[in-house]
DNA sequence: CGATTCATTATGCCTATACATTAACGTTTA
DNA sequence: TAAACGTTAATGTATAGGCATAATGAATCG
């Protein structure tokens, strides 16, 4: 699992890895001054552009800070951060080695209520599609999904039955590049979700709420995913975001 | 709040933003072929290095894929992903505008049990420091922290009282650059945490477990943070990670 | 007719150079 | 002594070109 790339790839990568290593291992503590470009140039016997590119990348990744005339310095880590991937539910179930299925419980087209407009970040009236789904891993309820789709943004959704493809996956195909905001909470299950998930009322559930916007910041969809608490686990990895991604 | 940078900054940024926009808005769908470097060169009346740099950055951010001879293509989004920042608890409380405090409830040095060695990813016997803390926002319990520190990795921890600085912050100062793995769950509070958080047994709590490793992948610490479920909310942002960060 | 070779094309990576911008520092001047 | 000024070391941005590599298609040869 540990970086077992045989050829040390490009000069770029080598310099970048070297410096990154020094920082990650703590050999260069926060505040440490990184050799100036001309020194690195001599050290690696390369041109300035090359080292500059490397340092720029590191700066983008916020591992170093660059100050004109003074030089570059190892920056102080901002706080604990992680890259959290919330996969498609189908993928998630598949990863457990269980057969996946889902059912649409409810589907209505209507005007958004005041509260819903708030969630979607709208002032005006909008027409939305409300969908409720249940996702199953084998026979077992895996997740309860409550979704609102902004029909102004995705009018085709009105005609879709969502029998083949679940709303989430369908939307991802249709509007591939989106910005999203997530809120993750633990709550006690209220009556409806408890029943649908086959758990007791008040049992702990993990709730993930996501508002998805297109780049122009029009809200596309709002979704609330409710997972039985003790069954499900969100896994996130990494603190310092990887800069050079060599082997996938 | 929306990007109100007056001068369109560098040529770099402009090209990058242009292309990014086209992808994010969906004008260029996944699979779309991006103009070859020579075309972009002509289009922006600049040198090849400049466009190459831009495309390289986009490739790093995984928004495009580059194939020799074939050209560059808009890549398919992998799945929903987000950048989740789990801040320092002190910062978190401060953000709520509440006075922060914490207390050390328990602190023992001992050998790690088999189960704990598992958590830390150790085969051999190791000596650990076990600490339990309670974090408060005002008078209200905010978070219950259970922590193990690997004393082989951070021997100084044995002498530390953790009265000034909470263990999390203390460690971050000491071993600044780390990799971490997070697991997030919703569970019912068991007796001890319920009592300490002033909630009922079985009430929903948000549990975040984190194993922190240094770059050489030696485990530094394992921590379990338990938050009262309905009070606390984890917020995560962004799907496509931002490439160009202009205004800090 | 099929296999090999070869040129073309487009990316990947690097060098060398240039000028712009900034900020720290030292020197001069009021 | 302090403000004003110039110098210079560092980064920031860009140009122009080079060789390497991989895929594709066309030309050539057995």
mmCIF file of C-alpha atoms in Angstrom, chain A residues 16-26 28-32 34 54-66 72-78 239-244, chain B residues 176-179 215 245:
data_model
loop_
_atom_site.group_PDB
_atom_site.id
_atom_site.type_symbol
_atom_site.label_atom_id
_atom_site.label_comp_id
_atom_site.label_asym_id
_atom_site.label_seq_id
_atom_site.Cartn_x
_atom_site.Cartn_y
_atom_site.Cartn_z
ATOM 1 C CA UNK A 16 7.812 17.778 -4.773
ATOM 2 C CA UNK A 17 7.907 14.480 -2.943
ATOM 3 C CA UNK A 18 11.228 15.312 -1.364
ATOM 4 C CA UNK A 19 10.000 18.570 0.046
ATOM 5 C CA UNK A 20 6.650 17.135 1.026
ATOM 6 C CA UNK A 21 8.388 14.344 2.880
ATOM 7 C CA UNK A 22 10.555 16.764 4.794
ATOM 8 C CA UNK A 23 7.473 18.663 5.876
ATOM 9 C CA UNK A 24 5.284 15.680 6.648
ATOM 10 C CA UNK A 25 7.923 13.896 8.665
ATOM 11 C CA UNK A 26 8.412 17.025 10.685
ATOM 12 C CA UNK A 28 10.965 20.883 8.516
ATOM 13 C CA UNK A 29 8.666 22.241 11.182
ATOM 14 C CA UNK A 30 6.140 25.009 10.580
ATOM 15 C CA UNK A 31 7.926 28.276 10.052
ATOM 16 C CA UNK A 32 11.027 26.613 8.650
ATOM 17 C CA UNK A 34 12.677 26.553 2.531
ATOM 18 C CA UNK A 54 6.867 22.809 -7.477
ATOM 19 C CA UNK A 55 6.765 25.567 -4.901
ATOM 20 C CA UNK A 56 3.684 27.061 -6.496
ATOM 21 C CA UNK A 57 1.917 23.739 -6.225
ATOM 22 C CA UNK A 58 2.887 23.365 -2.597
ATOM 23 C CA UNK A 59 1.631 26.857 -1.957
ATOM 24 C CA UNK A 60 -1.689 26.004 -3.586
ATOM 25 C CA UNK A 61 -1.954 23.005 -1.334
ATOM 26 C CA UNK A 62 -1.244 25.366 1.536
ATOM 27 C CA UNK A 63 1.682 23.394 2.805
ATOM 28 C CA UNK A 64 3.978 26.350 2.349
ATOM 29 C CA UNK A 65 3.599 30.096 2.238
ATOM 30 C CA UNK A 66 5.553 32.234 -0.138
ATOM 31 C CA UNK A 72 9.077 30.385 1.308
ATOM 32 C CA UNK A 73 8.129 28.932 4.663
ATOM 33 C CA UNK A 74 6.426 25.829 5.909
ATOM 34 C CA UNK A 75 2.968 26.911 6.922
ATOM 35 C CA UNK A 76 1.145 26.100 10.094
ATOM 36 C CA UNK A 77 -1.625 23.570 9.628
ATOM 37 C CA UNK A 78 -4.934 25.388 9.800
ATOM 38 C CA UNK A 239 -5.449 15.633 6.561
ATOM 39 C CA UNK A 240 -2.968 17.431 4.371
ATOM 40 C CA UNK A 241 -4.479 17.155 0.969
ATOM 41 C CA UNK A 242 -2.232 15.216 -1.300
ATOM 42 C CA UNK A 243 -0.549 17.388 -3.872
ATOM 43 C CA UNK A 244 1.083 15.028 -6.274
ATOM 44 C CA UNK B 176 2.008 19.290 13.043
ATOM 45 C CA UNK B 177 1.724 17.341 9.795
ATOM 46 C CA UNK B 178 -0.253 14.199 10.051
ATOM 47 C CA UNK B 179 -2.487 11.940 8.054
ATOM 48 C CA UNK B 215 3.952 10.467 7.551
ATOM 49 C CA UNK B 245 -7.841 30.170 -5.025
#
